[in-house]
Amino acid sequence: MSTEHEVGTAAAHRVVILGAGYAGMAAAIQLAARVRRREGVRVTLVNAQERFTERLRLHMTATGQRLAEMSIPELLEGTGAQFVRGWVTALDADAKTVRLDDDRVLHYDTLVYGLGSVADTAAVPGVEDYAYTLNSVQDAELLAERLARLGSGRVVVGGSGLTGVESAAEIAERHPELNVVLLGRQEPGATMIPKVRAHLRSALERLGVRVRSGVEVVKVLPGSVELAGGETMAADVVVWTSGTRVSPLAAAAGLAVEERGRIVTDPALRSVSHPDVYAVGDAAAIRQSYGVMHGTCQGGMPTGVHAAVAIVRALKGKKAKPFRFGYYHTPVSLGRHDAVVQFTHPDDSPRRMYLTGRRAAWYKETVSASPWSTYGRMKRMPAAGAFWPRGGRFTRVRDAR
Ligand SMILES: Cc1cc2nc3c(=O)[nH]c(=O)nc-3n(C[C@H](O)[C@H](O)[C@H](O)COP(=O)(O)OP(=O)(O)OC[C@H]3O[C@@H](n4cnc5c(N)ncnc54)[C@H](O)[C@@H]3O)c2cc1C
């Protein structure tokens, strides 16, 4: 690999963070704020865009709603961290280098890998060619343009998980002229208690969303979708929200990954095969005593903060602490004025507590707005980001490494 671009000097400990999503951003701000006065630590954050992508709101972008401009370089100002805009195309875990699409090569001593995940467009034939996704702002804007031009017709949302529900509700609310169908294997809100599920269902009905659960889309064609069993349903637009897929870069670099390509970590969030690589957010397979965490913002931000704190401890020669996290809620928007919030046990099973209606919509809005202000607080006071539910007895381990 060429070395046209070097970050830092040979003497500096170079920490390169890949991906400025919810997790990578938390890692970068937390680390930069903690090492601010420390000579010899260089923090570099690499991301495809300068603007922070509020993934939690991409269904709003997809219906033409304008979101606030959030500049990553501006947020990093004054922290000493460097921002590099670029698309990561390769990782060499032995040479400890990262290659970008313009052939720049960044050298690291410690890497934080937070490249996130996207909806899986490869599993079902035709999705890649004919379906829209919420995988990036650009994808969501393309969908918004198409929906705005449609005038009438049917929108099929493939995938009845929470992103599918939020997308179907938002499209139906913003485009009452369209006929929205939500298709998926599971009933919407399947993991929630019956009262919450019932509210979710009646809200979708009120918005005019037709729900068909227990079905599987096996093919997307121009103008239709094919279901298992042979039925074909006409569709002017297909929105794909089902499944998740991670970047192949980690596996290609020889890092130990699980069957879905996520980096397998030790309790401190280091790669089990390459301990100089920390994995955070959706790109990491992080085991807790209740199982492997699934990708969320609520869990992703703490992973970033923990990785940053672990790196600082390692630089001081201190032992790493195990990462512990317990889920606490599942908020789901149902358009702009309604929502459900299912409070959960740390293992993500539902509690009896919940919110619905306007209070839930307010709660969901507060949750969606909170990451950016949390980063701002962390920049001034890193400890402000170090609070999250550790999961109590659900995550307590006797034999933590
Ligand atoms: C519509 C929608 C609603 C959601 N609602 C919720 C919710 O209410 N609550 C919740 O907890 N979770 C929700 N999620 C899930 C949540 O958004 C993810 O779990 C979260 O974004 C994961 O954070 P991350 O930092 O791991 O990855 P991401 O936020 O996806 O960030 C990854 C970053 O890496 C960049 N990147 C990727 N590949 C490269 C590359 N090769 N080179 C350079 N940069 C790259 C991306 O551009 C991005 O900036 C929702 C998701 C969607 C799509």
GROMACS .gro file of C-alpha atoms and ligand atoms in nm:
model
  454
    1MET     CA    1   0.000   0.000   0.000
    2SER     CA    2   0.116   0.351  -0.070
    3THR     CA    3   0.153   0.599   0.213
    4GLU     CA    4   0.058   0.929   0.051
    5HIS     CA    5  -0.137   1.039   0.352
    6GLU     CA    6  -0.018   0.987   0.704
    7VAL     CA    7  -0.212   1.089   1.009
    8GLY     CA    8   0.000   1.218   1.291
    9THR     CA    9   0.369   1.170   1.349
   10ALA     CA   10   0.554   0.847   1.412
   11ALA     CA   11   0.562   0.928   1.784
   12ALA     CA   12   0.190   0.988   1.821
   13HIS     CA   13  -0.049   0.707   1.907
   14ARG     CA   14  -0.289   0.717   1.615
   15VAL     CA   15  -0.652   0.627   1.679
   16VAL     CA   16  -0.859   0.609   1.362
   17ILE     CA   17  -1.237   0.580   1.394
   18LEU     CA   18  -1.426   0.449   1.092
   19GLY     CA   19  -1.786   0.567   1.057
   20ALA     CA   20  -1.946   0.873   1.215
   21GLY     CA   21  -2.284   0.717   1.286
   22TYR     CA   22  -2.438   0.711   1.632
   23ALA     CA   23  -2.167   0.480   1.769
   24GLY     CA   24  -1.857   0.611   1.588
   25MET     CA   25  -1.952   0.970   1.666
   26ALA     CA   26  -1.988   0.884   2.035
   27ALA     CA   27  -1.644   0.718   2.028
   28ALA     CA   28  -1.480   1.014   1.853
   29ILE     CA   29  -1.623   1.286   2.077
   30GLN     CA   30  -1.568   1.089   2.396
   31LEU     CA   31  -1.209   1.003   2.307
   32ALA     CA   32  -1.117   1.346   2.172
   33ALA     CA   33  -1.259   1.513   2.483
   34ARG     CA   34  -1.068   1.278   2.713
   35VAL     CA   35  -0.729   1.302   2.539
   36ARG     CA   36  -0.756   1.674   2.464
   37ARG     CA   37  -0.466   1.771   2.685
   38ARG     CA   38  -0.267   1.454   2.632
   39GLU     CA   39   0.034   1.490   2.404
   40GLY     CA   40   0.092   1.214   2.157
   41VAL     CA   41  -0.261   1.089   2.088
   42ARG     CA   42  -0.411   1.171   1.749
   43VAL     CA   43  -0.779   1.104   1.687
   44THR     CA   44  -0.905   1.084   1.330
   45LEU     CA   45  -1.268   1.027   1.236
   46VAL     CA   46  -1.344   0.899   0.886
   47ASN     CA   47  -1.692   0.916   0.736
   48ALA     CA   48  -1.852   0.914   0.394
   49GLN     CA   49  -2.030   1.247   0.454
   50GLU     CA   50  -1.955   1.567   0.648
   51ARG     CA   51  -2.317   1.589   0.751
   52PHE     CA   52  -2.427   1.362   1.035
   53THR     CA   53  -2.691   1.116   0.914
   54GLU     CA   54  -2.981   1.097   1.157
   55ARG     CA   55  -3.069   0.743   1.065
   56LEU     CA   56  -3.351   0.740   1.319
   57ARG     CA   57  -3.525   1.000   1.103
   58LEU     CA   58  -3.462   0.865   0.753
   59HIS     CA   59  -3.833   0.778   0.713
   60MET     CA   60  -3.895   1.151   0.758
   61THR     CA   61  -3.640   1.234   0.488
   62ALA     CA   62  -3.813   0.975   0.268
   63THR     CA   63  -4.136   1.173   0.291
   64GLY     CA   64  -3.980   1.507   0.204
   65GLN     CA   65  -3.936   1.645   0.557
   66ARG     CA   66  -3.629   1.865   0.602
   67LEU     CA   67  -3.397   1.778   0.886
   68ALA     CA   68  -3.152   2.000   1.071
   69GLU     CA   69  -2.802   2.034   0.922
   70MET     CA   70  -2.554   1.872   1.159
   71SER     CA   71  -2.192   1.923   1.062
   72ILE     CA   72  -1.948   1.664   1.194
   73PRO     CA   73  -1.634   1.881   1.140
   74GLU     CA   74  -1.805   2.168   1.324
   75LEU     CA   75  -1.890   1.947   1.619
   76LEU     CA   76  -1.529   1.828   1.635
   77GLU     CA   77  -1.393   2.184   1.637
   78GLY     CA   78  -1.186   2.256   1.945
   79THR     CA   79  -1.141   1.889   2.036
   80GLY     CA   80  -0.820   1.838   1.840
   81ALA     CA   81  -0.973   1.546   1.649
   82GLN     CA   82  -0.930   1.548   1.275
   83PHE     CA   83  -1.215   1.474   1.035
   84VAL     CA   84  -1.144   1.294   0.708
   85ARG     CA   85  -1.421   1.272   0.453
   86GLY     CA   86  -1.394   0.960   0.241
   87TRP     CA   87  -1.528   0.618   0.160
   88VAL     CA   88  -1.330   0.334   0.319
   89THR     CA   89  -1.250   0.076   0.052
   90ALA     CA   90  -1.006  -0.155   0.231
   91LEU     CA   91  -0.859  -0.237   0.566
   92ASP     CA   92  -0.523  -0.409   0.615
   93ALA     CA   93  -0.529  -0.539   0.971
   94ASP     CA   94  -0.165  -0.657   0.959
   95ALA     CA   95  -0.017  -0.341   0.814
   96LYS     CA   96  -0.267  -0.141   1.026
   97THR     CA   97  -0.380   0.078   0.740
   98VAL     CA   98  -0.710   0.196   0.599
   99ARG     CA   99  -0.750   0.282   0.233
  100LEU     CA  100  -0.996   0.543   0.108
  101ASP     CA  101  -1.164   0.572  -0.231
  102ASP     CA  102  -0.928   0.852  -0.338
  103ASP     CA  103  -0.631   0.620  -0.262
  104ARG     CA  104  -0.532   0.798   0.057
  105VAL     CA  105  -0.395   0.557   0.316
  106LEU     CA  106  -0.438   0.620   0.688
  107HIS     CA  107  -0.215   0.448   0.942
  108TYR     CA  108  -0.344   0.354   1.283
  109ASP     CA  109  -0.220   0.211   1.609
  110THR     CA  110  -0.573   0.159   1.737
  111LEU     CA  111  -0.881   0.134   1.515
  112VAL     CA  112  -1.245   0.182   1.611
  113TYR     CA  113  -1.467   0.015   1.352
  114GLY     CA  114  -1.819   0.164   1.340
  115LEU     CA  115  -1.937   0.132   0.980
  116GLY     CA  116  -2.293   0.041   1.082
  117SER     CA  117  -2.536  -0.170   0.884
  118VAL     CA  118  -2.791  -0.130   0.607
  119ALA     CA  119  -3.109  -0.313   0.502
  120ASP     CA  120  -3.024  -0.637   0.329
  121THR     CA  121  -3.087  -0.582  -0.040
  122ALA     CA  122  -2.903  -0.897  -0.149
  123ALA     CA  123  -3.119  -1.174   0.001
  124VAL     CA  124  -3.426  -1.133  -0.223
  125PRO     CA  125  -3.387  -1.115  -0.602
  126GLY     CA  126  -3.491  -0.784  -0.757
  127VAL     CA  127  -3.458  -0.574  -0.440
  128GLU     CA  128  -3.123  -0.432  -0.549
  129ASP     CA  129  -3.265  -0.329  -0.890
  130TYR     CA  130  -3.625  -0.226  -0.824
  131ALA     CA  131  -3.673  -0.139  -0.456
  132TYR     CA  132  -3.604   0.183  -0.268
  133THR     CA  133  -3.428   0.175   0.070
  134LEU     CA  134  -3.359   0.398   0.369
  135ASN     CA  135  -2.993   0.302   0.368
  136SER     CA  136  -2.860   0.656   0.329
  137VAL     CA  137  -2.986   1.013   0.301
  138GLN     CA  138  -2.944   0.989  -0.077
  139ASP     CA  139  -3.157   0.673  -0.090
  140ALA     CA  140  -3.425   0.833   0.128
  141GLU     CA  141  -3.426   1.148  -0.089
  142LEU     CA  142  -3.467   0.941  -0.406
  143LEU     CA  143  -3.770   0.776  -0.247
  144ALA     CA  144  -3.910   1.114  -0.142
  145GLU     CA  145  -3.884   1.240  -0.502
  146ARG     CA  146  -4.055   0.930  -0.639
  147LEU     CA  147  -4.338   0.947  -0.384
  148ALA     CA  148  -4.393   1.317  -0.453
  149ARG     CA  149  -4.430   1.248  -0.827
  150LEU     CA  150  -4.651   0.942  -0.790
  151GLY     CA  151  -4.990   1.112  -0.741
  152SER     CA  152  -5.173   0.784  -0.687
  153GLY     CA  153  -5.092   0.415  -0.674
  154ARG     CA  154  -4.965   0.150  -0.437
  155VAL     CA  155  -4.656   0.160  -0.218
  156VAL     CA  156  -4.549  -0.177  -0.082
  157VAL     CA  157  -4.326  -0.165   0.225
  158GLY     CA  158  -4.133  -0.493   0.251
  159GLY     CA  159  -4.045  -0.586   0.608
  160SER     CA  160  -4.282  -0.554   0.906
  161GLY     CA  161  -4.009  -0.482   1.162
  162LEU     CA  162  -3.995  -0.145   1.335
  163THR     CA  163  -3.835   0.041   1.043
  164GLY     CA  164  -4.106  -0.098   0.813
  165VAL     CA  165  -4.381   0.012   1.052
  166GLU     CA  166  -4.236   0.363   1.093
  167SER     CA  167  -4.189   0.399   0.717
  168ALA     CA  168  -4.538   0.275   0.625
  169ALA     CA  169  -4.701   0.504   0.883
  170GLU     CA  170  -4.499   0.808   0.776
  171ILE     CA  171  -4.567   0.753   0.404
  172ALA     CA  172  -4.940   0.700   0.467
  173GLU     CA  173  -4.963   1.015   0.681
  174ARG     CA  174  -4.771   1.236   0.436
  175HIS     CA  175  -4.928   1.086   0.124
  176PRO     CA  176  -5.292   1.005   0.199
  177GLU     CA  177  -5.345   0.979  -0.179
  178LEU     CA  178  -5.134   0.661  -0.187
  179ASN     CA  179  -5.239   0.310  -0.101
  180VAL     CA  180  -4.976   0.177   0.144
  181VAL     CA  181  -4.935  -0.196   0.210
  182LEU     CA  182  -4.704  -0.333   0.479
  183LEU     CA  183  -4.587  -0.688   0.409
  184GLY     CA  184  -4.383  -0.913   0.634
  185ARG     CA  185  -4.339  -1.242   0.812
  186GLN     CA  186  -4.411  -1.108   1.160
  187GLU     CA  187  -4.704  -0.917   1.298
  188PRO     CA  188  -4.610  -0.547   1.346
  189GLY     CA  189  -4.492  -0.495   1.704
  190ALA     CA  190  -4.467  -0.873   1.751
  191THR     CA  191  -4.240  -0.841   2.055
  192MET     CA  192  -4.467  -0.592   2.235
  193ILE     CA  193  -4.741  -0.658   2.488
  194PRO     CA  194  -5.095  -0.697   2.343
  195LYS     CA  195  -5.217  -0.346   2.438
  196VAL     CA  196  -4.923  -0.180   2.265
  197ARG     CA  197  -4.955  -0.406   1.963
  198ALA     CA  198  -5.326  -0.322   1.943
  199HIS     CA  199  -5.253   0.053   1.950
  200LEU     CA  200  -4.991   0.013   1.681
  201ARG     CA  201  -5.231  -0.186   1.467
  202SER     CA  202  -5.521   0.060   1.504
  203ALA     CA  203  -5.290   0.355   1.426
  204LEU     CA  204  -5.181   0.185   1.104
  205GLU     CA  205  -5.548   0.123   1.020
  206ARG     CA  206  -5.639   0.485   1.094
  207LEU     CA  207  -5.363   0.597   0.857
  208GLY     CA  208  -5.495   0.362   0.590
  209VAL     CA  209  -5.202   0.118   0.593
  210ARG     CA  210  -5.307  -0.233   0.492
  211VAL     CA  211  -5.107  -0.487   0.690
  212ARG     CA  212  -5.041  -0.838   0.564
  213SER     CA  213  -4.830  -1.039   0.805
  214GLY     CA  214  -4.728  -1.403   0.773
  215VAL     CA  215  -4.618  -1.346   0.416
  216GLU     CA  216  -4.278  -1.360   0.255
  217VAL     CA  217  -4.166  -1.155  -0.042
  218VAL     CA  218  -3.955  -1.381  -0.263
  219LYS     CA  219  -3.898  -1.152  -0.560
  220VAL     CA  220  -3.929  -0.785  -0.652
  221LEU     CA  221  -4.014  -0.718  -1.016
  222PRO     CA  222  -4.067  -0.392  -1.206
  223GLY     CA  223  -4.422  -0.297  -1.096
  224SER     CA  224  -4.491  -0.585  -0.858
  225VAL     CA  225  -4.373  -0.815  -0.581
  226GLU     CA  226  -4.400  -1.192  -0.576
  227LEU     CA  227  -4.492  -1.370  -0.253
  228ALA     CA  228  -4.402  -1.721  -0.140
  229GLY     CA  229  -4.682  -1.942  -0.274
  230GLY     CA  230  -4.687  -1.765  -0.612
  231GLU     CA  231  -4.918  -1.466  -0.545
  232THR     CA  232  -4.819  -1.145  -0.722
  233MET     CA  233  -4.908  -0.801  -0.588
  234ALA     CA  234  -4.892  -0.489  -0.802
  235ALA     CA  235  -4.664  -0.219  -0.660
  236ASP     CA  236  -4.581   0.121  -0.807
  237VAL     CA  237  -4.309   0.164  -0.546
  238VAL     CA  238  -4.141  -0.096  -0.326
  239VAL     CA  239  -3.961   0.019  -0.009
  240TRP     CA  240  -3.727  -0.243   0.135
  241THR     CA  241  -3.663  -0.241   0.511
  242SER     CA  242  -3.613  -0.611   0.580
  243GLY     CA  243  -3.300  -0.774   0.723
  244THR     CA  244  -2.963  -0.613   0.786
  245ARG     CA  245  -2.628  -0.641   0.617
  246VAL     CA  246  -2.288  -0.509   0.725
  247SER     CA  247  -1.990  -0.395   0.521
  248PRO     CA  248  -1.772  -0.686   0.397
  249LEU     CA  249  -1.454  -0.491   0.484
  250ALA     CA  250  -1.396  -0.651   0.826
  251ALA     CA  251  -1.427  -1.007   0.696
  252ALA     CA  252  -1.211  -0.927   0.393
  253ALA     CA  253  -0.939  -0.796   0.627
  254GLY     CA  254  -0.935  -1.127   0.814
  255LEU     CA  255  -1.099  -1.005   1.134
  256ALA     CA  256  -1.300  -1.272   1.314
  257VAL     CA  257  -1.665  -1.218   1.219
  258GLU     CA  258  -1.984  -1.413   1.289
  259GLU     CA  259  -2.223  -1.551   1.025
  260ARG     CA  260  -2.368  -1.206   0.950
  261GLY     CA  261  -2.025  -1.046   0.905
  262ARG     CA  262  -2.025  -0.853   1.234
  263ILE     CA  263  -1.694  -0.831   1.421
  264VAL     CA  264  -1.682  -1.068   1.718
  265THR     CA  265  -1.564  -0.878   2.023
  266ASP     CA  266  -1.426  -0.963   2.363
  267PRO     CA  267  -1.601  -0.816   2.671
  268ALA     CA  268  -1.403  -0.491   2.633
  269LEU     CA  269  -1.527  -0.453   2.268
  270ARG     CA  270  -1.192  -0.547   2.111
  271SER     CA  271  -1.189  -0.778   1.812
  272VAL     CA  272  -1.115  -1.129   1.938
  273SER     CA  273  -0.869  -1.178   1.651
  274HIS     CA  274  -0.717  -0.827   1.639
  275PRO     CA  275  -0.722  -0.663   1.984
  276ASP     CA  276  -0.599  -0.331   1.841
  277VAL     CA  277  -0.940  -0.305   1.668
  278TYR     CA  278  -1.246  -0.206   1.870
  279ALA     CA  279  -1.586  -0.274   1.712
  280VAL     CA  280  -1.890  -0.061   1.798
  281GLY     CA  281  -2.255  -0.019   1.700
  282ASP     CA  282  -2.435  -0.229   1.440
  283ALA     CA  283  -2.106  -0.356   1.292
  284ALA     CA  284  -2.017  -0.543   1.612
  285ALA     CA  285  -2.143  -0.876   1.748
  286ILE     CA  286  -2.134  -0.799   2.120
  287ARG     CA  287  -2.230  -1.076   2.356
  288GLN     CA  288  -2.408  -1.002   2.681
  289SER     CA  289  -2.530  -1.271   2.917
  290TYR     CA  290  -2.881  -1.248   2.757
  291GLY     CA  291  -2.740  -1.297   2.405
  292VAL     CA  292  -2.577  -1.102   2.122
  293MET     CA  293  -2.694  -0.740   2.108
  294HIS     CA  294  -2.901  -0.635   1.809
  295GLY     CA  295  -2.835  -0.305   1.633
  296THR     CA  296  -2.993   0.000   1.793
  297CYS     CA  297  -2.897   0.356   1.861
  298GLN     CA  298  -2.972   0.310   2.233
  299GLY     CA  299  -2.705   0.038   2.253
  300GLY     CA  300  -2.476   0.178   1.984
  301MET     CA  301  -2.389   0.505   2.155
  302PRO     CA  302  -2.278   0.334   2.478
  303THR     CA  303  -2.054   0.099   2.277
  304GLY     CA  304  -1.877   0.402   2.127
  305VAL     CA  305  -1.832   0.565   2.466
  306HIS     CA  306  -1.708   0.240   2.619
  307ALA     CA  307  -1.453   0.186   2.340
  308ALA     CA  308  -1.319   0.541   2.391
  309VAL     CA  309  -1.288   0.493   2.767
  310ALA     CA  310  -1.122   0.153   2.712
  311ILE     CA  311  -0.867   0.309   2.476
  312VAL     CA  312  -0.781   0.578   2.730
  313ARG     CA  313  -0.741   0.311   3.000
  314ALA     CA  314  -0.517   0.104   2.772
  315LEU     CA  315  -0.300   0.410   2.697
  316LYS     CA  316  -0.256   0.456   3.071
  317GLY     CA  317  -0.165   0.089   3.109
  318LYS     CA  318  -0.487   0.007   3.295
  319LYS     CA  319  -0.691  -0.310   3.257
  320ALA     CA  320  -1.000  -0.295   3.033
  321LYS     CA  321  -1.345  -0.318   3.190
  322PRO     CA  322  -1.619  -0.535   3.038
  323PHE     CA  323  -1.897  -0.360   2.846
  324ARG     CA  324  -2.239  -0.403   2.999
  325PHE     CA  325  -2.565  -0.280   2.850
  326GLY     CA  326  -2.934  -0.343   2.914
  327TYR     CA  327  -3.213  -0.229   2.682
  328TYR     CA  328  -3.476  -0.001   2.832
  329HIS     CA  329  -3.724   0.094   2.560
  330THR     CA  330  -3.853   0.042   2.208
  331PRO     CA  331  -3.999   0.367   2.076
  332VAL     CA  332  -4.182   0.350   1.741
  333SER     CA  333  -4.322   0.652   1.559
  334LEU     CA  334  -4.660   0.622   1.386
  335GLY     CA  335  -4.651   0.942   1.184
  336ARG     CA  336  -4.579   1.274   1.352
  337HIS     CA  337  -4.859   1.276   1.612
  338ASP     CA  338  -4.876   0.919   1.735
  339ALA     CA  339  -4.629   0.656   1.854
  340VAL     CA  340  -4.587   0.368   2.093
  341VAL     CA  341  -4.312   0.323   2.349
  342GLN     CA  342  -4.271  -0.027   2.488
  343PHE     CA  343  -4.050  -0.019   2.798
  344THR     CA  344  -3.835  -0.328   2.824
  345HIS     CA  345  -3.634  -0.542   3.059
  346PRO     CA  346  -3.257  -0.527   3.002
  347ASP     CA  347  -3.276  -0.838   2.780
  348ASP     CA  348  -3.525  -0.649   2.554
  349SER     CA  349  -3.829  -0.849   2.666
  350PRO     CA  350  -4.134  -0.625   2.721
  351ARG     CA  351  -4.232  -0.482   3.059
  352ARG     CA  352  -4.590  -0.396   3.138
  353MET     CA  353  -4.510  -0.024   3.115
  354TYR     CA  354  -4.578   0.160   2.790
  355LEU     CA  355  -4.683   0.490   2.637
  356THR     CA  356  -4.910   0.550   2.339
  357GLY     CA  357  -5.046   0.851   2.150
  358ARG     CA  358  -4.915   1.206   2.186
  359ARG     CA  359  -4.709   1.138   2.497
  360ALA     CA  360  -4.536   0.857   2.312
  361ALA     CA  361  -4.485   1.080   2.007
  362TRP     CA  362  -4.322   1.344   2.232
  363TYR     CA  363  -4.103   1.075   2.394
  364LYS     CA  364  -3.994   0.940   2.055
  365GLU     CA  365  -3.912   1.290   1.931
  366THR     CA  366  -3.703   1.355   2.244
  367VAL     CA  367  -3.515   1.028   2.188
  368SER     CA  368  -3.450   1.104   1.820
  369ALA     CA  369  -3.325   1.454   1.899
  370SER     CA  370  -3.103   1.355   2.191
  371PRO     CA  371  -2.785   1.211   2.028
  372TRP     CA  372  -2.658   1.540   1.883
  373SER     CA  373  -2.708   1.733   2.206
  374THR     CA  374  -2.548   1.445   2.398
  375TYR     CA  375  -2.237   1.474   2.177
  376GLY     CA  376  -2.227   1.849   2.250
  377ARG     CA  377  -2.242   1.782   2.626
  378MET     CA  378  -1.979   1.507   2.603
  379LYS     CA  379  -1.744   1.744   2.423
  380ARG     CA  380  -1.750   1.978   2.724
  381MET     CA  381  -1.781   1.709   2.989
  382PRO     CA  382  -1.694   1.355   2.872
  383ALA     CA  383  -1.837   1.195   3.185
  384ALA     CA  384  -2.182   1.321   3.074
  385GLY     CA  385  -2.187   1.045   2.812
  386ALA     CA  386  -2.092   0.766   3.046
  387PHE     CA  387  -2.441   0.698   3.186
  388TRP     CA  388  -2.654   0.419   3.045
  389PRO     CA  389  -2.836   0.123   3.199
  390ARG     CA  390  -2.581  -0.151   3.266
  391GLY     CA  391  -2.849  -0.420   3.281
  392GLY     CA  392  -2.813  -0.522   3.647
  393ARG     CA  393  -2.842  -0.894   3.703
  394PHE     CA  394  -2.918  -0.946   3.331
  395THR     CA  395  -2.559  -0.860   3.237
  396ARG     CA  396  -2.361  -0.933   3.552
  397VAL     CA  397  -2.074  -1.167   3.477
  398ARG     CA  398  -1.859  -1.334   3.741
  399ASP     CA  399  -1.566  -1.412   3.521
  400ALA     CA  400  -1.516  -1.086   3.326
  401ARG     CA  401  -1.185  -1.066   3.149
  402LIG     C1  402  -3.574   0.449   0.969
  402LIG     C2  403  -3.496   0.394   1.086
  402LIG     C3  404  -3.542   0.415   1.214
  402LIG     C4  405  -3.470   0.367   1.324
  402LIG     N1  406  -3.519   0.391   1.449
  402LIG     C5  407  -3.448   0.352   1.557
  402LIG     C6  408  -3.493   0.383   1.690
  402LIG     O1  409  -3.599   0.443   1.709
  402LIG     N2  410  -3.417   0.345   1.796
  402LIG     C7  411  -3.298   0.279   1.778
  402LIG     O2  412  -3.231   0.250   1.879
  402LIG     N3  413  -3.253   0.246   1.654
  402LIG     C8  414  -3.325   0.280   1.544
  402LIG     N4  415  -3.279   0.249   1.418
  402LIG     C9  416  -3.154   0.173   1.407
  402LIG    C10  417  -3.034   0.268   1.423
  402LIG     O3  418  -3.045   0.371   1.327
  402LIG    C11  419  -2.902   0.193   1.407
  402LIG     O4  420  -2.897   0.087   1.498
  402LIG    C12  421  -2.786   0.291   1.430
  402LIG     O5  422  -2.784   0.388   1.328
  402LIG    C13  423  -2.653   0.217   1.433
  402LIG     O6  424  -2.551   0.311   1.458
  402LIG     P1  425  -2.405   0.288   1.398
  402LIG     O7  426  -2.324   0.404   1.445
  402LIG     O8  427  -2.358   0.151   1.428
  402LIG     O9  428  -2.423   0.294   1.240
  402LIG     P2  429  -2.480   0.407   1.145
  402LIG    O10  430  -2.562   0.505   1.221
  402LIG    O11  431  -2.540   0.338   1.029
  402LIG    O12  432  -2.348   0.485   1.097
  402LIG    C14  433  -2.252   0.427   1.015
  402LIG    C15  434  -2.173   0.539   0.949
  402LIG    O13  435  -2.067   0.483   0.875
  402LIG    C16  436  -2.066   0.540   0.744
  402LIG     N5  437  -2.007   0.440   0.654
  402LIG    C17  438  -2.053   0.315   0.628
  402LIG     N6  439  -1.970   0.252   0.543
  402LIG    C18  440  -1.870   0.339   0.516
  402LIG    C19  441  -1.751   0.333   0.437
  402LIG     N7  442  -1.717   0.222   0.369
  402LIG     N8  443  -1.670   0.442   0.433
  402LIG    C20  444  -1.702   0.555   0.503
  402LIG     N9  445  -1.811   0.567   0.581
  402LIG    C21  446  -1.895   0.460   0.586
  402LIG    C22  447  -2.211   0.570   0.715
  402LIG    O14  448  -2.221   0.666   0.612
  402LIG    C23  449  -2.258   0.620   0.851
  402LIG    O15  450  -2.230   0.759   0.866
  402LIG    C24  451  -3.350   0.294   1.306
  402LIG    C25  452  -3.302   0.272   1.174
  402LIG    C26  453  -3.373   0.320   1.066
  402LIG    C27  454  -3.320   0.297   0.925
   0.00000   0.00000   0.00000
